[in-house]
Amino acid sequence: MKRVPFLDLSAQYAAIREEISSSLQEVFESVSFVGGPFVESFEKDFAIFCGCGNAIGTSNGTSALWMTLLSLGIGQGDEVITVPNTFIATAEAITFSGARPVFVDAEERSHTMNPVLLEKAITPKTKAVIPVHLFGQPADMDPIMEIARRHGLLVVEDACQAHGAQYKGKSAGTIGDAGCFSFYPGKNLGAYGEAGAVVTNNPDLAEKIKILRDHGQSRKYYHQVVGWNGRMDGLQGAVLSVKLKYLPAWNEARRKNAVLYSSLLSDVEEITLPSEMDYARHVYHLYVIRTPRRNDLKSYLADSGIECGIHYPVPVHLQQAYRHFGIVKGTFPVAEKCSEEFLSLPMYPELTGEQIGYVATELRKKLRLS
Ligand SMILES: *Cc1c(COP(=O)(O)O)cnc(C)c1O
């Protein structure tokens, strides 16, 4: 039996092993373990990669979101609008800022924030919006920005799954007031541990986040505000600098894999393929199909040695963590249906055409035979 893992980080490591080793060696030799030149150098490169004025390295994507909200002055008594079909970190960051997450449903085709519903959810307490660039495809930013500006709202992009994705030619994360990235190992740009970043064209915001991530100081032991420890470490900065050079090629490989999947599955009626919207350059952090027979298919594929994922089995508003909000099932029908129908097929740059062919063949076999 063949085996197709959902994700294979060792294939990528094997290709860059020497470069990684020598860059880690440099960090060891210079004992620059937290912040310092390797982080600063990565920040500079990542800002250029995004076409953005500033990038601030952080401890992870969740802290990037949280520190951005705090630095924008969001807190107690405020409402921040986001989607329920996201990783819970988006909502956690809002909750831990002191504000209340307010959910609006996704669009049927893009699975990202529905701008019409966004406008309806705005109240006098609303301070900010966090669209999520889910699975590597940017949300429809033009109408979201237009509505936000008209109502005086801040926009923070959750670009944790969208490194290098584009919206009408602009880099994901650079359209709103700030964009937040995660470099969790499995993301399109992944560290060898925990890391994240905020990008922004607002230099004052960048300065505030830098101070907040370093115990409220810009000069050692002189603390202007009560801050936090949200810094990136030197080893991660060095690893990310090496890997950033390859990100365009890796994203291209993901796109090629997606095209192959879609061509092999386009005539299968029981499944809905992911669609790349006209405004988007999708970077396929995940390749997610929809099928009413999701659970069935997942276990059949597992029996054939194909490992799939579910992103996510429970939308945020129905998680136990947010049960006290009292939001009943049926409130967000698109997000809820997605949680029942989404199936993430194996996706990473090193996936071979043969492996994709095998996944497609097995999928077709199951749908025809039973
Ligand atoms: C990964 C992710 C995060 C959190 O990032 P961490 O680095 O794991 O803290 C936030 N939002 C989304 C959509 C993510 O996929």
Short mmCIF file of N, CA and C and ligand atoms in Angstrom, two decimals, residues 59-63 65 86-90 132-134 158-161 181-184 187 194-196 285 312, ligand 1:
data_model
loop_
_atom_site.label_atom_id
_atom_site.label_comp_id
_atom_site.label_asym_id
_atom_site.label_seq_id
_atom_site.Cartn_x
_atom_site.Cartn_y
_atom_site.Cartn_z
N SER A 59 6.47 36.10 18.99
CA SER A 59 6.65 34.74 19.51
C SER A 59 5.80 33.71 18.78
N ASN A 60 4.68 34.12 18.21
CA ASN A 60 3.81 33.24 17.42
C ASN A 60 2.70 34.06 16.77
N GLY A 61 1.83 33.42 16.03
CA GLY A 61 0.77 34.15 15.33
C GLY A 61 -0.31 34.65 16.27
N THR A 62 -0.60 33.88 17.30
CA THR A 62 -1.63 34.29 18.25
C THR A 62 -1.20 35.55 18.98
N SER A 63 0.07 35.61 19.41
CA SER A 63 0.55 36.81 20.11
C SER A 63 0.63 37.99 19.14
N LEU A 65 -1.51 38.62 16.72
CA LEU A 65 -2.88 39.14 16.67
C LEU A 65 -3.22 39.90 17.95
N THR A 86 -12.69 29.58 11.43
CA THR A 86 -11.27 29.89 11.51
C THR A 86 -10.68 29.05 12.62
N PHE A 87 -9.35 29.08 12.71
CA PHE A 87 -8.69 28.49 13.86
C PHE A 87 -9.02 29.37 15.07
N ILE A 88 -9.20 28.76 16.22
CA ILE A 88 -9.73 29.49 17.38
C ILE A 88 -8.86 30.67 17.82
N ALA A 89 -7.58 30.66 17.42
CA ALA A 89 -6.66 31.73 17.84
C ALA A 89 -7.17 33.13 17.48
N THR A 90 -7.87 33.25 16.35
CA THR A 90 -8.40 34.56 15.94
C THR A 90 -9.32 35.10 17.03
N VAL A 132 -10.26 36.70 7.83
CA VAL A 132 -9.28 35.61 7.87
C VAL A 132 -9.05 35.12 6.44
N HIS A 133 -7.80 35.09 6.02
CA HIS A 133 -7.46 34.63 4.67
C HIS A 133 -7.34 33.10 4.72
N LEU A 134 -8.50 32.47 4.76
CA LEU A 134 -8.58 31.05 5.08
C LEU A 134 -7.98 30.15 4.01
N ASP A 158 -6.01 38.51 9.43
CA ASP A 158 -5.41 37.28 9.91
C ASP A 158 -4.86 36.56 8.67
N ALA A 159 -3.56 36.78 8.44
CA ALA A 159 -2.89 36.21 7.27
C ALA A 159 -2.04 35.00 7.68
N CYS A 160 -2.41 34.38 8.78
CA CYS A 160 -1.61 33.27 9.33
C CYS A 160 -1.53 32.08 8.39
N GLN A 161 -2.43 32.00 7.41
CA GLN A 161 -2.40 30.90 6.45
C GLN A 161 -2.09 31.40 5.04
N PHE A 181 0.86 37.21 10.87
CA PHE A 181 1.32 35.94 10.30
C PHE A 181 1.74 34.98 11.40
N SER A 182 1.58 33.71 11.12
CA SER A 182 2.10 32.65 11.98
C SER A 182 3.17 31.90 11.20
N PHE A 183 4.26 31.58 11.89
CA PHE A 183 5.27 30.71 11.27
C PHE A 183 5.33 29.36 11.99
N TYR A 184 4.18 28.93 12.46
CA TYR A 184 4.05 27.58 13.00
C TYR A 184 4.62 26.62 11.95
N LYS A 187 2.92 25.86 8.52
CA LYS A 187 2.41 26.93 7.65
C LYS A 187 3.28 27.03 6.39
N GLU A 194 8.22 27.96 17.46
CA GLU A 194 7.15 28.94 17.43
C GLU A 194 7.66 30.28 16.91
N ALA A 195 6.89 30.95 16.05
CA ALA A 195 7.22 32.30 15.62
C ALA A 195 6.03 32.91 14.89
N GLY A 196 6.03 34.24 14.80
CA GLY A 196 4.98 34.96 14.09
C GLY A 196 5.48 36.34 13.71
N HIS A 285 -2.39 26.96 1.35
CA HIS A 285 -1.89 26.40 2.61
C HIS A 285 -2.57 25.03 2.80
N TYR A 312 -12.32 23.15 10.00
CA TYR A 312 -12.15 22.62 11.34
C TYR A 312 -13.43 21.87 11.68
C1 LIG B 1 -2.01 29.21 12.75
C2 LIG B 1 -3.09 30.22 12.89
C3 LIG B 1 -3.12 31.17 13.93
C4 LIG B 1 -2.21 31.10 15.13
O1 LIG B 1 -0.87 31.07 14.90
P1 LIG B 1 0.12 30.41 15.97
O2 LIG B 1 1.47 30.74 15.43
O3 LIG B 1 -0.14 28.95 16.00
O4 LIG B 1 -0.14 31.06 17.28
C5 LIG B 1 -4.10 32.14 13.90
N1 LIG B 1 -5.03 32.19 12.93
C6 LIG B 1 -5.05 31.28 11.94
C7 LIG B 1 -6.10 31.39 10.88
C8 LIG B 1 -4.10 30.26 11.89
O5 LIG B 1 -4.15 29.34 10.90
#
